[in-house]
Amino acid sequence: MEVVVCKSYEELSRKAALSVAEIVRVKPDAVLGMAAGSSPLGLYRELIRMHREESLDFARVTTFNLDEYVGLPPSHDQSYHYFMNESFFQHVNIPEANIHIPSGTADDYESFCRHYEELIAESGGIDVQILGIGADGHMAFNEPTSSLASRTRLKTLAKQTIEDNSRFFEKIEDVPVHAVTMGVGTILEARKLVLVADGQKKADAMAAAIEGPVTSMVTTSAIQLHANVEVYLDEAAAAKLKMRDYYDWVQANKPGVD
Ligand code: GLP
């Protein structure tokens, strides 16, 4: 795992975006795993800038989003469909047919989730999965005690997550209680994981995920089982890391960099 601690949110967003962009440049038909939430917003802004100013081309790219609230149609301004369209998709040239986001309005979630997994497999698998982290250490909507082998499915949100996300809704009762989410097992099959986190609110979760035991109590700790992970943090989110000196040492002594 490569842990990169940055001076600012802008710097971590830029570095994470460069890592994703490199994959798109090498493989123009790359499959990107997208994440909603405020953490990757800077990364998306940077990819959009590269698309506009540095001809980063998404014409052959396919995307799969991690999750969606159950009960919110794509037109709802708090749905992840709406969020992704506003903050990324409408600003780049990914063909609409190549964009996949779990449905929050399916009639039959079991068959929808199976179909979503099949689509990922048919696409050849996710080349790079972008991730944020919840304050309780969850990734996507895999709440504490989610199986580390879980697949795309319906999940009941933890009260803490509902509270955390209520800031975006008029009242807490409006926050959906259920979500469709890729499973931890689904996420671990991506060829590369790029996790971004900023702010002191994420410090405990990041320390537990990177340096704590692998446990379903902190589903993001499952990234320790993946061979190709980059984590981009700002100083505040890195504040509780015990191995901080080592991470900086590694960055200062990268093989092949004089
Ligand atoms: C939600 C999403 C997660 C995200 C988390 C943190 O629970 N399902 O994918 O990582 O929120 O969101 P934010 O980046 O806004 O702090």
PDB file of C-alpha atoms and ligand atoms in Angstrom:
ATOM      1  CA  MET A   1       0.000   0.000   0.000  1.00  0.00           C
ATOM      2  CA  GLU A   2       1.326   3.428  -0.906  1.00  0.00           C
ATOM      3  CA  VAL A   3       0.291   6.131   1.564  1.00  0.00           C
ATOM      4  CA  VAL A   4       0.825   9.674   0.284  1.00  0.00           C
ATOM      5  CA  VAL A   5       0.306  12.474   2.780  1.00  0.00           C
ATOM      6  CA  CYS A   6      -0.238  15.822   1.080  1.00  0.00           C
ATOM      7  CA  LYS A   7      -0.095  19.428   2.261  1.00  0.00           C
ATOM      8  CA  SER A   8      -3.607  20.256   1.078  1.00  0.00           C
ATOM      9  CA  TYR A   9      -6.836  18.888  -0.354  1.00  0.00           C
ATOM     10  CA  GLU A  10      -5.865  20.385  -3.723  1.00  0.00           C
ATOM     11  CA  GLU A  11      -2.562  18.501  -3.726  1.00  0.00           C
ATOM     12  CA  LEU A  12      -4.097  15.150  -2.781  1.00  0.00           C
ATOM     13  CA  SER A  13      -6.810  15.605  -5.398  1.00  0.00           C
ATOM     14  CA  ARG A  14      -4.251  16.438  -8.071  1.00  0.00           C
ATOM     15  CA  LYS A  15      -2.045  13.459  -7.242  1.00  0.00           C
ATOM     16  CA  ALA A  16      -4.960  11.029  -7.108  1.00  0.00           C
ATOM     17  CA  ALA A  17      -6.313  12.394 -10.406  1.00  0.00           C
ATOM     18  CA  LEU A  18      -2.913  11.974 -12.062  1.00  0.00           C
ATOM     19  CA  SER A  19      -2.884   8.339 -11.025  1.00  0.00           C
ATOM     20  CA  VAL A  20      -6.344   7.745 -12.545  1.00  0.00           C
ATOM     21  CA  ALA A  21      -5.527   9.772 -15.683  1.00  0.00           C
ATOM     22  CA  GLU A  22      -2.378   7.743 -16.293  1.00  0.00           C
ATOM     23  CA  ILE A  23      -4.502   4.593 -16.532  1.00  0.00           C
ATOM     24  CA  VAL A  24      -6.870   6.263 -19.025  1.00  0.00           C
ATOM     25  CA  ARG A  25      -3.932   7.437 -21.161  1.00  0.00           C
ATOM     26  CA  VAL A  26      -2.329   3.995 -21.251  1.00  0.00           C
ATOM     27  CA  LYS A  27      -5.661   2.207 -21.732  1.00  0.00           C
ATOM     28  CA  PRO A  28      -8.181   4.483 -23.482  1.00  0.00           C
ATOM     29  CA  ASP A  29     -10.997   1.953 -22.949  1.00  0.00           C
ATOM     30  CA  ALA A  30     -10.299   1.713 -19.225  1.00  0.00           C
ATOM     31  CA  VAL A  31     -13.066   0.772 -16.788  1.00  0.00           C
ATOM     32  CA  LEU A  32     -13.253   3.265 -13.928  1.00  0.00           C
ATOM     33  CA  GLY A  33     -14.934   2.642 -10.591  1.00  0.00           C
ATOM     34  CA  MET A  34     -16.462   5.903  -9.382  1.00  0.00           C
ATOM     35  CA  ALA A  35     -17.396   7.031  -5.874  1.00  0.00           C
ATOM     36  CA  ALA A  36     -19.894   9.629  -4.703  1.00  0.00           C
ATOM     37  CA  GLY A  37     -19.330  11.797  -1.633  1.00  0.00           C
ATOM     38  CA  SER A  38     -17.475  15.061  -1.147  1.00  0.00           C
ATOM     39  CA  SER A  39     -13.991  13.509  -0.840  1.00  0.00           C
ATOM     40  CA  PRO A  40     -13.437  12.748  -4.555  1.00  0.00           C
ATOM     41  CA  LEU A  41     -14.860  16.105  -5.755  1.00  0.00           C
ATOM     42  CA  GLY A  42     -11.384  17.631  -6.120  1.00  0.00           C
ATOM     43  CA  LEU A  43     -10.184  14.567  -7.997  1.00  0.00           C
ATOM     44  CA  TYR A  44     -13.129  14.910 -10.407  1.00  0.00           C
ATOM     45  CA  ARG A  45     -12.468  18.633 -10.875  1.00  0.00           C
ATOM     46  CA  GLU A  46      -8.886  17.834 -11.773  1.00  0.00           C
ATOM     47  CA  LEU A  47      -9.892  15.116 -14.269  1.00  0.00           C
ATOM     48  CA  ILE A  48     -12.308  17.598 -15.862  1.00  0.00           C
ATOM     49  CA  ARG A  49      -9.496  20.171 -16.111  1.00  0.00           C
ATOM     50  CA  MET A  50      -7.237  17.571 -17.754  1.00  0.00           C
ATOM     51  CA  HIS A  51     -10.042  16.701 -20.172  1.00  0.00           C
ATOM     52  CA  ARG A  52     -10.435  20.372 -21.153  1.00  0.00           C
ATOM     53  CA  GLU A  53      -6.821  21.512 -21.121  1.00  0.00           C
ATOM     54  CA  GLU A  54      -4.742  18.398 -21.695  1.00  0.00           C
ATOM     55  CA  SER A  55      -7.009  16.427 -24.042  1.00  0.00           C
ATOM     56  CA  LEU A  56      -7.605  13.598 -21.583  1.00  0.00           C
ATOM     57  CA  ASP A  57     -10.084  11.549 -23.595  1.00  0.00           C
ATOM     58  CA  PHE A  58     -12.902   9.562 -21.987  1.00  0.00           C
ATOM     59  CA  ALA A  59     -14.649   8.612 -25.260  1.00  0.00           C
ATOM     60  CA  ARG A  60     -13.984   4.898 -24.782  1.00  0.00           C
ATOM     61  CA  VAL A  61     -14.080   4.792 -21.003  1.00  0.00           C
ATOM     62  CA  THR A  62     -16.692   2.775 -19.085  1.00  0.00           C
ATOM     63  CA  THR A  63     -17.669   3.573 -15.491  1.00  0.00           C
ATOM     64  CA  PHE A  64     -19.313   1.751 -12.610  1.00  0.00           C
ATOM     65  CA  ASN A  65     -20.381   3.651  -9.503  1.00  0.00           C
ATOM     66  CA  LEU A  66     -20.100   2.076  -6.085  1.00  0.00           C
ATOM     67  CA  ASP A  67     -23.542   2.744  -4.702  1.00  0.00           C
ATOM     68  CA  GLU A  68     -26.912   4.503  -4.675  1.00  0.00           C
ATOM     69  CA  TYR A  69     -29.604   5.296  -2.114  1.00  0.00           C
ATOM     70  CA  VAL A  70     -32.727   3.176  -2.338  1.00  0.00           C
ATOM     71  CA  GLY A  71     -35.839   5.192  -3.102  1.00  0.00           C
ATOM     72  CA  LEU A  72     -34.204   8.185  -4.756  1.00  0.00           C
ATOM     73  CA  PRO A  73     -34.824   8.560  -8.494  1.00  0.00           C
ATOM     74  CA  PRO A  74     -31.944   9.912 -10.630  1.00  0.00           C
ATOM     75  CA  SER A  75     -33.667  13.316 -10.718  1.00  0.00           C
ATOM     76  CA  HIS A  76     -33.481  13.678  -6.901  1.00  0.00           C
ATOM     77  CA  ASP A  77     -30.776  16.188  -6.047  1.00  0.00           C
ATOM     78  CA  GLN A  78     -29.380  13.932  -3.304  1.00  0.00           C
ATOM     79  CA  SER A  79     -29.230  10.808  -5.449  1.00  0.00           C
ATOM     80  CA  TYR A  80     -25.771   9.664  -6.462  1.00  0.00           C
ATOM     81  CA  HIS A  81     -26.977   9.674 -10.084  1.00  0.00           C
ATOM     82  CA  TYR A  82     -27.618  13.405  -9.806  1.00  0.00           C
ATOM     83  CA  PHE A  83     -24.413  14.040  -7.872  1.00  0.00           C
ATOM     84  CA  MET A  84     -22.222  12.195 -10.383  1.00  0.00           C
ATOM     85  CA  ASN A  85     -23.824  13.897 -13.328  1.00  0.00           C
ATOM     86  CA  GLU A  86     -23.410  17.362 -11.798  1.00  0.00           C
ATOM     87  CA  SER A  87     -19.902  16.894 -10.535  1.00  0.00           C
ATOM     88  CA  PHE A  88     -18.353  14.783 -13.289  1.00  0.00           C
ATOM     89  CA  PHE A  89     -20.241  13.083 -16.092  1.00  0.00           C
ATOM     90  CA  GLN A  90     -21.784  16.149 -17.722  1.00  0.00           C
ATOM     91  CA  HIS A  91     -18.308  17.747 -17.944  1.00  0.00           C
ATOM     92  CA  VAL A  92     -16.473  14.963 -19.780  1.00  0.00           C
ATOM     93  CA  ASN A  93     -17.088  12.856 -22.889  1.00  0.00           C
ATOM     94  CA  ILE A  94     -18.007   9.435 -21.513  1.00  0.00           C
ATOM     95  CA  PRO A  95     -20.796   7.997 -23.716  1.00  0.00           C
ATOM     96  CA  GLU A  96     -23.997   7.754 -21.693  1.00  0.00           C
ATOM     97  CA  ALA A  97     -24.330   4.059 -22.511  1.00  0.00           C
ATOM     98  CA  ASN A  98     -20.984   3.413 -20.811  1.00  0.00           C
ATOM     99  CA  ILE A  99     -22.037   4.951 -17.482  1.00  0.00           C
ATOM    100  CA  HIS A 100     -23.344   2.521 -14.866  1.00  0.00           C
ATOM    101  CA  ILE A 101     -24.753   3.535 -11.494  1.00  0.00           C
ATOM    102  CA  PRO A 102     -26.724   1.158  -9.274  1.00  0.00           C
ATOM    103  CA  SER A 103     -30.450   1.787  -9.467  1.00  0.00           C
ATOM    104  CA  GLY A 104     -32.211   3.138  -6.404  1.00  0.00           C
ATOM    105  CA  THR A 105     -35.589   2.425  -7.942  1.00  0.00           C
ATOM    106  CA  ALA A 106     -35.393  -1.209  -9.065  1.00  0.00           C
ATOM    107  CA  ASP A 107     -38.414  -3.504  -8.818  1.00  0.00           C
ATOM    108  CA  ASP A 108     -36.300  -6.513  -7.977  1.00  0.00           C
ATOM    109  CA  TYR A 109     -33.056  -5.636  -6.223  1.00  0.00           C
ATOM    110  CA  GLU A 110     -31.744  -9.161  -6.103  1.00  0.00           C
ATOM    111  CA  SER A 111     -31.805  -9.549  -9.856  1.00  0.00           C
ATOM    112  CA  PHE A 112     -30.625  -5.964 -10.361  1.00  0.00           C
ATOM    113  CA  CYS A 113     -27.552  -6.584  -8.174  1.00  0.00           C
ATOM    114  CA  ARG A 114     -26.753  -9.826  -9.982  1.00  0.00           C
ATOM    115  CA  HIS A 115     -27.047  -7.996 -13.299  1.00  0.00           C
ATOM    116  CA  TYR A 116     -24.724  -5.210 -12.069  1.00  0.00           C
ATOM    117  CA  GLU A 117     -22.066  -7.769 -11.130  1.00  0.00           C
ATOM    118  CA  GLU A 118     -22.469  -9.402 -14.557  1.00  0.00           C
ATOM    119  CA  LEU A 119     -22.024  -6.051 -16.301  1.00  0.00           C
ATOM    120  CA  ILE A 120     -18.782  -5.427 -14.394  1.00  0.00           C
ATOM    121  CA  ALA A 121     -17.499  -8.874 -15.365  1.00  0.00           C
ATOM    122  CA  GLU A 122     -18.536  -8.411 -19.022  1.00  0.00           C
ATOM    123  CA  SER A 123     -16.686  -5.098 -19.160  1.00  0.00           C
ATOM    124  CA  GLY A 124     -13.488  -6.958 -18.311  1.00  0.00           C
ATOM    125  CA  GLY A 125     -13.402  -5.775 -14.698  1.00  0.00           C
ATOM    126  CA  ILE A 126     -12.618  -2.453 -13.071  1.00  0.00           C
ATOM    127  CA  ASP A 127      -9.134  -1.084 -13.800  1.00  0.00           C
ATOM    128  CA  VAL A 128      -9.126   1.486 -11.036  1.00  0.00           C
ATOM    129  CA  GLN A 129     -11.648   1.967  -8.255  1.00  0.00           C
ATOM    130  CA  ILE A 130     -11.861   5.411  -6.649  1.00  0.00           C
ATOM    131  CA  LEU A 131     -12.809   5.261  -2.964  1.00  0.00           C
ATOM    132  CA  GLY A 132     -13.643   7.586  -0.103  1.00  0.00           C
ATOM    133  CA  ILE A 133     -14.178   6.474   3.484  1.00  0.00           C
ATOM    134  CA  GLY A 134     -17.046   6.923   5.925  1.00  0.00           C
ATOM    135  CA  ALA A 135     -16.362   8.211   9.432  1.00  0.00           C
ATOM    136  CA  ASP A 136     -17.041   4.683  10.740  1.00  0.00           C
ATOM    137  CA  GLY A 137     -14.513   3.243   8.301  1.00  0.00           C
ATOM    138  CA  HIS A 138     -16.994   1.996   5.723  1.00  0.00           C
ATOM    139  CA  MET A 139     -16.281   1.900   2.015  1.00  0.00           C
ATOM    140  CA  ALA A 140     -19.120   2.416  -0.453  1.00  0.00           C
ATOM    141  CA  PHE A 141     -22.065   1.534   1.814  1.00  0.00           C
ATOM    142  CA  ASN A 142     -20.445  -1.540   3.359  1.00  0.00           C
ATOM    143  CA  GLU A 143     -21.254  -0.754   6.936  1.00  0.00           C
ATOM    144  CA  PRO A 144     -19.410  -2.286   9.920  1.00  0.00           C
ATOM    145  CA  THR A 145     -19.823  -6.096  10.032  1.00  0.00           C
ATOM    146  CA  SER A 146     -20.411  -6.325   6.281  1.00  0.00           C
ATOM    147  CA  SER A 147     -18.824  -9.507   5.003  1.00  0.00           C
ATOM    148  CA  LEU A 148     -15.400  -8.905   3.516  1.00  0.00           C
ATOM    149  CA  ALA A 149     -16.487 -11.298   0.747  1.00  0.00           C
ATOM    150  CA  SER A 150     -19.729  -9.422   0.053  1.00  0.00           C
ATOM    151  CA  ARG A 151     -21.028  -8.690  -3.464  1.00  0.00           C
ATOM    152  CA  THR A 152     -23.363  -6.013  -4.795  1.00  0.00           C
ATOM    153  CA  ARG A 153     -26.509  -6.054  -2.672  1.00  0.00           C
ATOM    154  CA  LEU A 154     -29.053  -4.118  -0.678  1.00  0.00           C
ATOM    155  CA  LYS A 155     -27.717  -2.794   2.624  1.00  0.00           C
ATOM    156  CA  THR A 156     -29.310  -1.122   5.656  1.00  0.00           C
ATOM    157  CA  LEU A 157     -27.370   2.016   6.560  1.00  0.00           C
ATOM    158  CA  ALA A 158     -25.887   2.466  10.022  1.00  0.00           C
ATOM    159  CA  LYS A 159     -27.371   5.237  12.169  1.00  0.00           C
ATOM    160  CA  GLN A 160     -23.995   7.006  12.149  1.00  0.00           C
ATOM    161  CA  THR A 161     -23.985   7.098   8.328  1.00  0.00           C
ATOM    162  CA  ILE A 162     -27.541   8.408   8.240  1.00  0.00           C
ATOM    163  CA  GLU A 163     -26.524  11.148  10.678  1.00  0.00           C
ATOM    164  CA  ASP A 164     -23.321  11.970   8.745  1.00  0.00           C
ATOM    165  CA  ASN A 165     -25.185  12.212   5.456  1.00  0.00           C
ATOM    166  CA  SER A 166     -28.170  14.121   6.876  1.00  0.00           C
ATOM    167  CA  ARG A 167     -26.275  17.378   6.289  1.00  0.00           C
ATOM    168  CA  PHE A 168     -27.236  17.091   2.635  1.00  0.00           C
ATOM    169  CA  PHE A 169     -30.954  16.574   3.302  1.00  0.00           C
ATOM    170  CA  GLU A 170     -33.583  18.934   4.680  1.00  0.00           C
ATOM    171  CA  LYS A 171     -34.264  16.709   7.680  1.00  0.00           C
ATOM    172  CA  ILE A 172     -32.785  13.466   8.966  1.00  0.00           C
ATOM    173  CA  GLU A 173     -36.023  11.576   8.227  1.00  0.00           C
ATOM    174  CA  ASP A 174     -35.423  12.271   4.532  1.00  0.00           C
ATOM    175  CA  VAL A 175     -32.173  10.256   4.477  1.00  0.00           C
ATOM    176  CA  PRO A 176     -32.864   6.840   2.946  1.00  0.00           C
ATOM    177  CA  VAL A 177     -32.334   3.905   5.295  1.00  0.00           C
ATOM    178  CA  HIS A 178     -31.252   1.506   2.546  1.00  0.00           C
ATOM    179  CA  ALA A 179     -28.739   1.578  -0.268  1.00  0.00           C
ATOM    180  CA  VAL A 180     -27.517  -0.624  -3.098  1.00  0.00           C
ATOM    181  CA  THR A 181     -23.782  -1.052  -2.832  1.00  0.00           C
ATOM    182  CA  MET A 182     -20.970  -2.974  -4.438  1.00  0.00           C
ATOM    183  CA  GLY A 183     -19.651  -5.459  -1.905  1.00  0.00           C
ATOM    184  CA  VAL A 184     -16.207  -5.484  -0.335  1.00  0.00           C
ATOM    185  CA  GLY A 185     -15.425  -8.572  -2.422  1.00  0.00           C
ATOM    186  CA  THR A 186     -16.539  -6.743  -5.577  1.00  0.00           C
ATOM    187  CA  ILE A 187     -14.321  -3.759  -4.777  1.00  0.00           C
ATOM    188  CA  LEU A 188     -11.272  -5.901  -4.016  1.00  0.00           C
ATOM    189  CA  GLU A 189     -11.458  -7.351  -7.538  1.00  0.00           C
ATOM    190  CA  ALA A 190     -10.599  -3.978  -9.100  1.00  0.00           C
ATOM    191  CA  ARG A 191      -7.028  -4.000 -10.438  1.00  0.00           C
ATOM    192  CA  LYS A 192      -6.126  -0.884  -8.521  1.00  0.00           C
ATOM    193  CA  LEU A 193      -7.654   1.092  -5.646  1.00  0.00           C
ATOM    194  CA  VAL A 194      -7.214   4.854  -5.201  1.00  0.00           C
ATOM    195  CA  LEU A 195      -8.548   6.118  -1.888  1.00  0.00           C
ATOM    196  CA  VAL A 196      -8.869   9.803  -1.014  1.00  0.00           C
ATOM    197  CA  ALA A 197      -9.652  11.255   2.416  1.00  0.00           C
ATOM    198  CA  ASP A 198      -9.331  14.681   3.948  1.00  0.00           C
ATOM    199  CA  GLY A 199     -10.139  16.377   7.215  1.00  0.00           C
ATOM    200  CA  GLN A 200      -9.791  15.499  10.871  1.00  0.00           C
ATOM    201  CA  LYS A 201     -13.166  13.696  10.836  1.00  0.00           C
ATOM    202  CA  LYS A 202     -11.538  10.896   8.842  1.00  0.00           C
ATOM    203  CA  ALA A 203      -8.369  10.544  10.974  1.00  0.00           C
ATOM    204  CA  ASP A 204      -9.584   7.685  13.195  1.00  0.00           C
ATOM    205  CA  ALA A 205     -11.135   5.802  10.295  1.00  0.00           C
ATOM    206  CA  MET A 206      -7.973   6.116   8.189  1.00  0.00           C
ATOM    207  CA  ALA A 207      -5.699   4.953  11.004  1.00  0.00           C
ATOM    208  CA  ALA A 208      -7.954   1.947  11.608  1.00  0.00           C
ATOM    209  CA  ALA A 209      -8.209   1.142   7.898  1.00  0.00           C
ATOM    210  CA  ILE A 210      -4.474   1.403   7.120  1.00  0.00           C
ATOM    211  CA  GLU A 211      -2.822   0.308  10.353  1.00  0.00           C
ATOM    212  CA  GLY A 212      -5.462  -1.578  12.326  1.00  0.00           C
ATOM    213  CA  PRO A 213      -6.380  -5.227  11.954  1.00  0.00           C
ATOM    214  CA  VAL A 214      -8.311  -6.367   8.889  1.00  0.00           C
ATOM    215  CA  THR A 215     -11.821  -6.523  10.240  1.00  0.00           C
ATOM    216  CA  SER A 216     -15.380  -6.295   9.039  1.00  0.00           C
ATOM    217  CA  MET A 217     -15.859  -3.682  11.795  1.00  0.00           C
ATOM    218  CA  VAL A 218     -13.875  -1.315   9.532  1.00  0.00           C
ATOM    219  CA  THR A 219     -14.645  -2.491   6.038  1.00  0.00           C
ATOM    220  CA  THR A 220     -12.046  -0.211   4.434  1.00  0.00           C
ATOM    221  CA  SER A 221      -9.364  -2.212   6.292  1.00  0.00           C
ATOM    222  CA  ALA A 222      -9.939  -4.838   3.569  1.00  0.00           C
ATOM    223  CA  ILE A 223      -7.756  -2.696   1.283  1.00  0.00           C
ATOM    224  CA  GLN A 224      -4.820  -4.246   3.182  1.00  0.00           C
ATOM    225  CA  LEU A 225      -5.609  -7.461   1.282  1.00  0.00           C
ATOM    226  CA  HIS A 226      -5.206  -5.741  -2.083  1.00  0.00           C
ATOM    227  CA  ALA A 227      -1.807  -5.691  -3.815  1.00  0.00           C
ATOM    228  CA  ASN A 228      -2.192  -2.360  -5.618  1.00  0.00           C
ATOM    229  CA  VAL A 229      -3.509   0.439  -3.422  1.00  0.00           C
ATOM    230  CA  GLU A 230      -2.741   4.149  -3.315  1.00  0.00           C
ATOM    231  CA  VAL A 231      -4.053   6.269  -0.442  1.00  0.00           C
ATOM    232  CA  TYR A 232      -3.997  10.069  -0.703  1.00  0.00           C
ATOM    233  CA  LEU A 233      -4.556  11.978   2.539  1.00  0.00           C
ATOM    234  CA  ASP A 234      -4.219  15.512   3.782  1.00  0.00           C
ATOM    235  CA  GLU A 235      -2.407  16.264   7.046  1.00  0.00           C
ATOM    236  CA  ALA A 236      -5.619  16.234   9.088  1.00  0.00           C
ATOM    237  CA  ALA A 237      -6.783  12.839   7.833  1.00  0.00           C
ATOM    238  CA  ALA A 238      -3.251  11.455   8.402  1.00  0.00           C
ATOM    239  CA  ALA A 239      -2.987  12.830  11.947  1.00  0.00           C
ATOM    240  CA  LYS A 240      -3.521   9.490  13.721  1.00  0.00           C
ATOM    241  CA  LEU A 241      -1.166   7.357  11.607  1.00  0.00           C
ATOM    242  CA  LYS A 242       1.577   5.698  13.664  1.00  0.00           C
ATOM    243  CA  MET A 243       3.796   4.984  10.650  1.00  0.00           C
ATOM    244  CA  ARG A 244       3.604   8.521   9.275  1.00  0.00           C
ATOM    245  CA  ASP A 245       7.418   8.999   9.257  1.00  0.00           C
ATOM    246  CA  TYR A 246       7.807   5.821   7.242  1.00  0.00           C
ATOM    247  CA  TYR A 247       5.253   6.926   4.628  1.00  0.00           C
ATOM    248  CA  ASP A 248       7.116  10.211   4.137  1.00  0.00           C
ATOM    249  CA  TRP A 249      10.438   8.343   4.026  1.00  0.00           C
ATOM    250  CA  VAL A 250       9.067   6.039   1.300  1.00  0.00           C
ATOM    251  CA  GLN A 251       7.913   9.035  -0.770  1.00  0.00           C
ATOM    252  CA  ALA A 252      11.329  10.701  -0.388  1.00  0.00           C
ATOM    253  CA  ASN A 253      13.153   7.514  -1.409  1.00  0.00           C
ATOM    254  CA  LYS A 254      11.086   6.118  -4.233  1.00  0.00           C
ATOM    255  CA  PRO A 255      13.076   3.567  -6.241  1.00  0.00           C
ATOM    256  CA  GLY A 256      14.260   5.048  -9.530  1.00  0.00           C
ATOM    257  CA  VAL A 257      13.783   8.635  -8.358  1.00  0.00           C
ATOM    258  CA  ASP A 258      17.072  10.474  -7.636  1.00  0.00           C
TER     259      ASP A 258
HETATM  260  C1  GLP B   1     -21.038   7.740   1.784  1.00  0.00           C
HETATM  261  C2  GLP B   1     -20.609   6.973   0.555  1.00  0.00           C
HETATM  262  C3  GLP B   1     -19.150   6.567   0.634  1.00  0.00           C
HETATM  263  C4  GLP B   1     -18.309   7.768   1.002  1.00  0.00           C
HETATM  264  C5  GLP B   1     -18.743   8.315   2.333  1.00  0.00           C
HETATM  265  C6  GLP B   1     -17.946   9.519   2.770  1.00  0.00           C
HETATM  266  O1  GLP B   1     -21.366   6.905   2.844  1.00  0.00           O
HETATM  267  N1  GLP B   1     -21.406   5.824   0.327  1.00  0.00           N
HETATM  268  O2  GLP B   1     -18.746   6.012  -0.613  1.00  0.00           O
HETATM  269  O3  GLP B   1     -16.950   7.413   1.030  1.00  0.00           O
HETATM  270  O4  GLP B   1     -20.113   8.695   2.238  1.00  0.00           O
HETATM  271  O5  GLP B   1     -18.441  10.659   2.165  1.00  0.00           O
HETATM  272  P1  GLP B   1     -17.697  12.046   2.124  1.00  0.00           P
HETATM  273  O6  GLP B   1     -16.603  11.900   1.109  1.00  0.00           O
HETATM  274  O7  GLP B   1     -18.729  13.036   1.703  1.00  0.00           O
HETATM  275  O8  GLP B   1     -17.154  12.284   3.487  1.00  0.00           O
END
